[in-house]
Amino acid sequence: MSARMSFIRRMSFIRRMSFIRRMSFIRLKATAIAHPNIAFVKYWGNADPARHLPANPSISMNLDSLHTVTTVIFLEAQKTDQVIIDDVPASDASLRRVTAHMDRVRALAGTTLRARVVSRSNFPTGAGLASSASAFAALTLAATAALGLALPEDTLSALARLGSGSACRSIPPGFVEWTTGESHEMSFAHSIAPSGHWPLCDCIGIVSTVHKSVGSTEGHARAPSSPLHRSRVESAVTRVAACRAAILARDLPALGEIVEADTITMHAVTMTSRPPIYYWTPATLCIVRAVVAWRDEGLPMYYTVDAGPNVHCLCEEAHVAEVSRRLEELPGVEQVRVARPGGGARLISQH
């Protein structure tokens, strides 16, 4: 073999190896931001736990100042999914949950590529502030976009629901309704009013940032054991219709009455489940009593409490400063976060 032919073959081999090495570092990458939501009529209990098909419809509002940003990078050389949450490697349970959801996305895209997932939230997670809703909404959009899947909003919402039920409500913008549906494809959330429809304000009295001892998944599973569960589910359709009408009419007193009634019925179910779940703390009850007293004095505001101890206080813009000040002065309140109607999940360029 001539020296020239040997040289050409060596160069050809080097180019092939270089190509293979480059292929090993191909990146399919996307970043998405999503907001948590506060439910006015709450999702509690499943008709189909495996697919997170809810026992009752619900209505919520996305929270603009709270968000989760998630970047997903699919790598040829990645052997397993790697998940970083708030700068810390995910726990085994969280890793399994994220990997299971990534497997759903991979199945849609027809790939087995593994990924690196980095997620950060600017609010306490696992404390009843719907962190799983924003997390799985952002994860769903980022993962599908990274693999080139351009899914319509209803399909994206239904897919996010499989990761975390309430995540489906963080996909559309503004004020959102989640219908029950009898199949996976029919159970998704849609906007009933855009974020600019009504400048409603949510002043959140945070009394604990500690991860709750009983997660929402377990709470949903226990719900049917409560003797109050069936009646709550049966009456939810009426509350949803009244809630929708109040939002469209921008009627705070009407909305507030529904929201407080639904909060009480939901937590009555948690407290009468077997075994019972007590999400409220003394500080929670302190805020609830204060809201009722302040409203009696003429300050128009209403409370709602998700599956955790922190209290969301609804008011209009003119009263935000006063509501926030009063909440900050209550014993047990660590901080007050203010949020207004937020947009839907969306892709961003900053990774």
Short mmCIF file of C-alpha atoms in Angstrom, two decimals:
data_model
loop_
_atom_site.label_atom_id
_atom_site.label_comp_id
_atom_site.label_asym_id
_atom_site.label_seq_id
_atom_site.Cartn_x
_atom_site.Cartn_y
_atom_site.Cartn_z
CA MET A 1 0.00 0.00 0.00
CA SER A 2 1.34 3.39 -0.97
CA ALA A 3 2.06 6.00 1.67
CA ARG A 4 -0.57 8.23 0.05
CA MET A 5 -3.31 5.55 0.27
CA SER A 6 -2.36 4.83 3.88
CA PHE A 7 -2.61 8.52 4.69
CA ILE A 8 -6.03 8.82 3.02
CA ARG A 9 -7.38 5.82 4.93
CA ARG A 10 -6.05 7.15 8.22
CA MET A 11 -7.69 10.51 7.57
CA SER A 12 -10.95 8.80 6.61
CA PHE A 13 -10.86 6.81 9.84
CA ILE A 14 -10.14 9.94 11.86
CA ARG A 15 -13.05 11.78 10.20
CA ARG A 16 -15.41 8.88 10.96
CA MET A 17 -14.32 8.75 14.57
CA SER A 18 -14.67 12.52 14.84
CA PHE A 19 -18.20 12.25 13.46
CA ILE A 20 -19.06 9.51 15.96
CA ARG A 21 -17.71 11.60 18.83
CA ARG A 22 -19.73 14.60 17.66
CA MET A 23 -22.85 12.41 17.47
CA SER A 24 -22.25 11.39 21.08
CA PHE A 25 -22.70 15.00 22.13
CA ILE A 26 -25.70 15.95 20.00
CA ARG A 27 -28.05 18.05 22.14
CA LEU A 28 -31.79 18.35 21.77
CA LYS A 29 -32.60 21.14 24.20
CA ALA A 30 -35.51 23.35 25.26
CA THR A 31 -36.49 25.46 28.26
CA ALA A 32 -40.01 26.23 29.44
CA ILE A 33 -41.55 28.35 32.17
CA ALA A 34 -44.87 27.63 33.86
CA HIS A 35 -46.81 29.07 36.78
CA PRO A 36 -48.50 27.26 39.66
CA ASN A 37 -52.23 27.77 40.01
CA ILE A 38 -54.63 28.35 42.86
CA ALA A 39 -57.81 26.34 42.60
CA PHE A 40 -61.07 28.13 43.32
CA VAL A 41 -63.02 24.88 43.01
CA LYS A 42 -60.54 22.20 43.94
CA TYR A 43 -59.51 18.89 42.43
CA TRP A 44 -59.58 16.31 45.20
CA GLY A 45 -59.92 12.62 44.48
CA ASN A 46 -59.66 10.61 41.28
CA ALA A 47 -62.15 8.69 39.19
CA ASP A 48 -59.16 6.92 37.62
CA PRO A 49 -55.98 7.17 39.74
CA ALA A 50 -53.68 5.66 37.11
CA ARG A 51 -54.52 8.39 34.58
CA HIS A 52 -55.30 11.16 37.08
CA LEU A 53 -58.83 11.52 35.77
CA PRO A 54 -60.45 13.74 38.41
CA ALA A 55 -63.57 12.87 40.37
CA ASN A 56 -64.87 16.40 39.85
CA PRO A 57 -64.23 19.38 37.54
CA SER A 58 -62.25 22.35 38.87
CA ILE A 59 -61.43 25.99 38.17
CA SER A 60 -58.18 27.81 38.93
CA MET A 61 -56.09 30.92 38.29
CA ASN A 62 -52.43 30.87 37.26
CA LEU A 63 -50.15 32.90 39.56
CA ASP A 64 -47.90 35.27 37.65
CA SER A 65 -45.15 36.03 40.17
CA LEU A 66 -44.53 32.38 41.04
CA HIS A 67 -42.91 30.15 38.45
CA THR A 68 -40.88 27.07 37.63
CA VAL A 69 -38.26 27.13 34.86
CA THR A 70 -37.19 23.76 33.46
CA THR A 71 -34.54 22.89 30.90
CA VAL A 72 -34.48 19.47 29.24
CA ILE A 73 -31.45 18.30 27.24
CA PHE A 74 -31.54 14.94 25.46
CA LEU A 75 -28.05 13.51 24.97
CA GLU A 76 -26.91 10.57 22.84
CA ALA A 77 -24.31 9.66 25.44
CA GLN A 78 -26.70 9.83 28.43
CA LYS A 79 -27.36 6.38 29.91
CA THR A 80 -30.05 7.34 32.45
CA ASP A 81 -32.13 10.42 33.15
CA GLN A 82 -30.45 12.93 35.45
CA VAL A 83 -32.72 15.31 37.35
CA ILE A 84 -31.66 18.40 39.31
CA ILE A 85 -34.34 20.24 41.28
CA ASP A 86 -33.50 23.58 42.85
CA ASP A 87 -29.77 22.85 42.47
CA VAL A 88 -30.00 19.49 44.27
CA PRO A 89 -30.13 16.00 42.72
CA ALA A 90 -33.71 14.72 42.82
CA SER A 91 -34.71 12.24 45.49
CA ASP A 92 -35.30 8.66 44.37
CA ALA A 93 -39.06 9.18 44.44
CA SER A 94 -38.89 12.39 42.42
CA LEU A 95 -36.47 10.83 39.94
CA ARG A 96 -38.82 7.90 39.36
CA ARG A 97 -41.75 10.25 38.86
CA VAL A 98 -39.91 12.46 36.38
CA THR A 99 -38.47 9.48 34.51
CA ALA A 100 -41.93 7.94 34.19
CA HIS A 101 -43.19 11.15 32.65
CA MET A 102 -40.20 11.42 30.35
CA ASP A 103 -40.95 7.86 29.20
CA ARG A 104 -44.41 9.03 28.10
CA VAL A 105 -42.83 11.83 26.06
CA ARG A 106 -40.22 9.47 24.61
CA ALA A 107 -42.96 7.05 23.56
CA LEU A 108 -44.73 9.85 21.68
CA ALA A 109 -41.52 10.85 19.94
CA GLY A 110 -40.42 7.30 19.21
CA THR A 111 -37.03 7.65 20.91
CA THR A 112 -35.10 6.09 23.77
CA LEU A 113 -32.79 9.08 24.34
CA ARG A 114 -32.14 9.88 27.98
CA ALA A 115 -32.03 13.41 29.30
CA ARG A 116 -30.64 15.86 31.79
CA VAL A 117 -33.43 17.84 33.47
CA VAL A 118 -32.72 20.99 35.47
CA SER A 119 -35.64 22.66 37.23
CA ARG A 120 -35.83 25.68 39.50
CA SER A 121 -38.80 27.30 41.25
CA ASN A 122 -38.88 30.75 42.82
CA PHE A 123 -41.24 29.67 45.61
CA PRO A 124 -41.34 26.93 48.27
CA THR A 125 -41.99 23.45 46.83
CA GLY A 126 -44.00 20.68 48.44
CA ALA A 127 -45.73 23.13 50.79
CA GLY A 128 -49.18 23.26 49.22
CA LEU A 129 -48.44 25.96 46.66
CA ALA A 130 -49.00 23.74 43.59
CA SER A 131 -45.30 23.33 42.83
CA SER A 132 -45.94 20.01 41.08
CA ALA A 133 -48.41 21.77 38.77
CA SER A 134 -45.87 24.28 37.47
CA ALA A 135 -43.06 21.71 37.52
CA PHE A 136 -44.81 19.12 35.36
CA ALA A 137 -46.32 21.74 33.06
CA ALA A 138 -42.85 23.17 32.40
CA LEU A 139 -41.33 19.69 32.10
CA THR A 140 -43.98 18.55 29.62
CA LEU A 141 -43.55 21.55 27.35
CA ALA A 142 -39.74 21.55 27.50
CA ALA A 143 -39.43 17.80 26.89
CA THR A 144 -41.85 17.71 23.96
CA ALA A 145 -40.30 20.81 22.39
CA ALA A 146 -36.78 19.41 22.77
CA LEU A 147 -37.84 16.33 20.80
CA GLY A 148 -39.55 18.41 18.13
CA LEU A 149 -43.12 17.60 19.14
CA ALA A 150 -45.44 20.57 18.49
CA LEU A 151 -48.52 19.47 20.42
CA PRO A 152 -51.78 21.45 20.53
CA GLU A 153 -52.70 22.96 23.88
CA ASP A 154 -55.38 20.41 24.78
CA THR A 155 -53.04 17.48 24.04
CA LEU A 156 -50.23 19.12 26.00
CA SER A 157 -52.59 19.73 28.93
CA ALA A 158 -53.75 16.10 28.95
CA LEU A 159 -50.14 14.90 28.81
CA ALA A 160 -49.11 17.16 31.71
CA ARG A 161 -52.04 15.73 33.70
CA LEU A 162 -50.38 12.29 33.65
CA GLY A 163 -47.40 13.73 35.53
CA SER A 164 -49.44 15.69 38.06
CA GLY A 165 -53.19 16.18 37.85
CA SER A 166 -53.23 19.92 38.47
CA ALA A 167 -50.37 20.45 36.00
CA CYS A 168 -52.96 20.35 33.21
CA ARG A 169 -54.33 23.66 34.56
CA SER A 170 -50.92 25.35 34.33
CA ILE A 171 -50.69 24.81 30.57
CA PRO A 172 -53.40 27.29 29.41
CA PRO A 173 -53.22 30.97 30.47
CA GLY A 174 -55.27 33.01 32.93
CA PHE A 175 -58.43 31.60 34.47
CA VAL A 176 -58.71 27.91 33.68
CA GLU A 177 -61.30 25.14 33.86
CA TRP A 178 -60.43 21.43 33.95
CA THR A 179 -63.15 19.10 32.73
CA THR A 180 -63.33 15.56 34.07
CA GLY A 181 -63.61 13.63 30.79
CA GLU A 182 -64.17 9.89 30.47
CA SER A 183 -60.91 9.23 28.63
CA HIS A 184 -57.34 10.49 28.63
CA GLU A 185 -57.90 12.61 25.52
CA MET A 186 -61.04 14.28 26.89
CA SER A 187 -59.69 15.29 30.32
CA PHE A 188 -57.79 18.54 29.83
CA ALA A 189 -57.89 22.18 30.92
CA HIS A 190 -58.83 25.23 28.87
CA SER A 191 -58.93 28.97 29.48
CA ILE A 192 -62.28 30.50 30.35
CA ALA A 193 -60.78 34.01 30.52
CA PRO A 194 -57.33 35.43 29.68
CA SER A 195 -54.95 36.72 32.33
CA GLY A 196 -55.89 40.32 31.51
CA HIS A 197 -59.60 39.71 32.01
CA TRP A 198 -59.64 40.62 35.70
CA PRO A 199 -56.75 42.00 37.82
CA LEU A 200 -57.64 39.78 40.76
CA CYS A 201 -54.90 39.59 43.36
CA ASP A 202 -53.79 36.68 45.50
CA CYS A 203 -51.97 37.66 48.69
CA ILE A 204 -50.44 34.42 49.95
CA GLY A 205 -49.82 34.16 53.66
CA ILE A 206 -46.97 31.65 53.89
CA VAL A 207 -46.87 30.03 57.32
CA SER A 208 -44.65 27.07 56.42
CA THR A 209 -42.13 26.20 53.72
CA VAL A 210 -41.63 22.68 55.07
CA HIS A 211 -42.43 19.82 52.71
CA LYS A 212 -45.85 18.49 53.76
CA SER A 213 -45.88 15.06 55.37
CA VAL A 214 -48.79 13.75 53.28
CA GLY A 215 -48.54 14.60 49.60
CA SER A 216 -51.47 15.33 47.34
CA THR A 217 -51.15 11.97 45.58
CA GLU A 218 -51.77 10.14 48.84
CA GLY A 219 -54.50 12.64 49.74
CA HIS A 220 -56.36 11.90 46.50
CA ALA A 221 -56.11 8.18 47.24
CA ARG A 222 -57.60 8.62 50.72
CA ALA A 223 -60.44 10.92 49.62
CA PRO A 224 -63.03 8.16 48.87
CA SER A 225 -62.67 6.89 52.44
CA SER A 226 -64.33 10.08 53.73
CA PRO A 227 -68.12 9.91 54.21
CA LEU A 228 -68.26 13.46 52.82
CA HIS A 229 -66.42 12.75 49.57
CA ARG A 230 -69.40 11.66 47.46
CA SER A 231 -71.54 14.67 48.34
CA ARG A 232 -68.64 17.04 47.63
CA VAL A 233 -68.07 15.49 44.20
CA GLU A 234 -71.78 15.58 43.34
CA SER A 235 -72.08 19.27 44.25
CA ALA A 236 -68.88 20.35 42.51
CA VAL A 237 -70.52 20.79 39.09
CA THR A 238 -72.85 23.44 40.54
CA ARG A 239 -69.95 25.24 42.22
CA VAL A 240 -67.91 25.20 39.00
CA ALA A 241 -70.77 26.76 37.03
CA ALA A 242 -71.26 29.46 39.67
CA CYS A 243 -67.51 30.06 39.88
CA ARG A 244 -67.21 30.43 36.10
CA ALA A 245 -70.07 32.96 36.07
CA ALA A 246 -68.50 34.96 38.91
CA ILE A 247 -65.14 35.14 37.11
CA LEU A 248 -66.70 36.22 33.84
CA ALA A 249 -68.73 38.89 35.71
CA ARG A 250 -65.69 39.95 37.79
CA ASP A 251 -67.86 39.53 40.87
CA LEU A 252 -65.55 39.14 43.88
CA PRO A 253 -68.26 38.61 46.55
CA ALA A 254 -69.87 35.86 44.46
CA LEU A 255 -66.50 34.25 43.75
CA GLY A 256 -65.40 34.55 47.37
CA GLU A 257 -68.48 32.81 48.70
CA ILE A 258 -67.92 29.85 46.38
CA VAL A 259 -64.18 29.69 47.03
CA GLU A 260 -64.53 29.64 50.82
CA ALA A 261 -67.32 27.04 50.72
CA ASP A 262 -65.25 24.79 48.47
CA THR A 263 -62.20 25.17 50.70
CA ILE A 264 -64.16 24.07 53.76
CA THR A 265 -65.69 21.05 52.01
CA MET A 266 -62.33 19.93 50.60
CA HIS A 267 -60.57 20.13 53.96
CA ALA A 268 -63.54 18.48 55.66
CA VAL A 269 -62.90 15.54 53.35
CA THR A 270 -59.18 15.45 54.20
CA MET A 271 -59.92 15.56 57.92
CA THR A 272 -62.52 12.77 57.72
CA SER A 273 -60.49 10.48 55.46
CA ARG A 274 -59.06 7.28 56.85
CA PRO A 275 -56.48 7.93 58.10
CA PRO A 276 -57.25 11.64 58.40
CA ILE A 277 -55.03 14.39 56.99
CA TYR A 278 -54.66 17.68 58.84
CA TYR A 279 -53.12 20.25 56.51
CA TRP A 280 -54.16 23.26 58.60
CA THR A 281 -51.93 24.56 61.38
CA PRO A 282 -52.78 27.06 64.14
CA ALA A 283 -51.33 29.80 61.91
CA THR A 284 -53.62 28.70 59.07
CA LEU A 285 -56.67 29.02 61.26
CA CYS A 286 -55.42 32.37 62.57
CA ILE A 287 -55.38 33.77 59.02
CA VAL A 288 -58.79 32.30 58.17
CA ARG A 289 -60.37 33.87 61.24
CA ALA A 290 -58.65 37.18 60.55
CA VAL A 291 -59.93 37.28 56.95
CA VAL A 292 -63.50 36.75 58.13
CA ALA A 293 -63.12 39.45 60.80
CA TRP A 294 -61.52 41.95 58.39
CA ARG A 295 -64.28 41.35 55.86
CA ASP A 296 -66.88 42.02 58.53
CA GLU A 297 -65.09 45.32 59.16
CA GLY A 298 -65.46 46.27 55.49
CA LEU A 299 -62.25 45.01 53.85
CA PRO A 300 -63.39 42.95 50.81
CA MET A 301 -61.24 39.80 50.82
CA TYR A 302 -61.72 36.03 50.84
CA TYR A 303 -59.57 33.01 51.64
CA THR A 304 -58.81 29.67 50.07
CA VAL A 305 -56.41 26.92 51.18
CA ASP A 306 -54.98 24.21 48.95
CA ALA A 307 -53.49 20.93 50.19
CA GLY A 308 -51.14 22.57 52.66
CA PRO A 309 -51.06 25.11 55.50
CA ASN A 310 -50.57 28.32 53.51
CA VAL A 311 -53.50 30.65 52.91
CA HIS A 312 -54.39 32.45 49.67
CA CYS A 313 -56.25 35.71 50.27
CA LEU A 314 -58.16 37.06 47.27
CA CYS A 315 -58.79 40.76 46.86
CA GLU A 316 -58.78 43.44 44.18
CA GLU A 317 -55.81 45.68 43.35
CA ALA A 318 -56.97 48.63 45.43
CA HIS A 319 -56.69 46.58 48.64
CA VAL A 320 -53.45 44.65 48.04
CA ALA A 321 -51.24 46.88 50.18
CA GLU A 322 -53.63 46.82 53.13
CA VAL A 323 -54.24 43.07 52.92
CA SER A 324 -50.50 42.36 52.68
CA ARG A 325 -49.70 44.63 55.61
CA ARG A 326 -52.29 42.99 57.84
CA LEU A 327 -51.17 39.49 56.91
CA GLU A 328 -47.53 40.32 57.66
CA GLU A 329 -48.53 41.41 61.18
CA LEU A 330 -50.24 38.13 62.05
CA PRO A 331 -48.36 35.65 64.27
CA GLY A 332 -46.97 32.70 62.36
CA VAL A 333 -46.85 34.39 58.96
CA GLU A 334 -43.30 34.03 57.62
CA GLN A 335 -43.80 36.01 54.42
CA VAL A 336 -46.46 37.30 52.05
CA ARG A 337 -46.25 36.71 48.30
CA VAL A 338 -48.53 38.63 45.94
CA ALA A 339 -49.61 37.16 42.61
CA ARG A 340 -51.97 38.20 39.84
CA PRO A 341 -53.43 36.19 36.93
CA GLY A 342 -50.57 34.57 35.04
CA GLY A 343 -49.97 33.33 31.55
CA GLY A 344 -49.75 29.76 30.34
CA ALA A 345 -46.72 27.52 29.97
CA ARG A 346 -44.36 28.83 27.31
CA LEU A 347 -40.92 28.25 25.84
CA ILE A 348 -38.14 30.69 26.65
CA SER A 349 -34.67 31.13 25.17
CA GLN A 350 -32.71 31.56 28.39
CA HIS A 351 -31.63 28.11 29.56
#
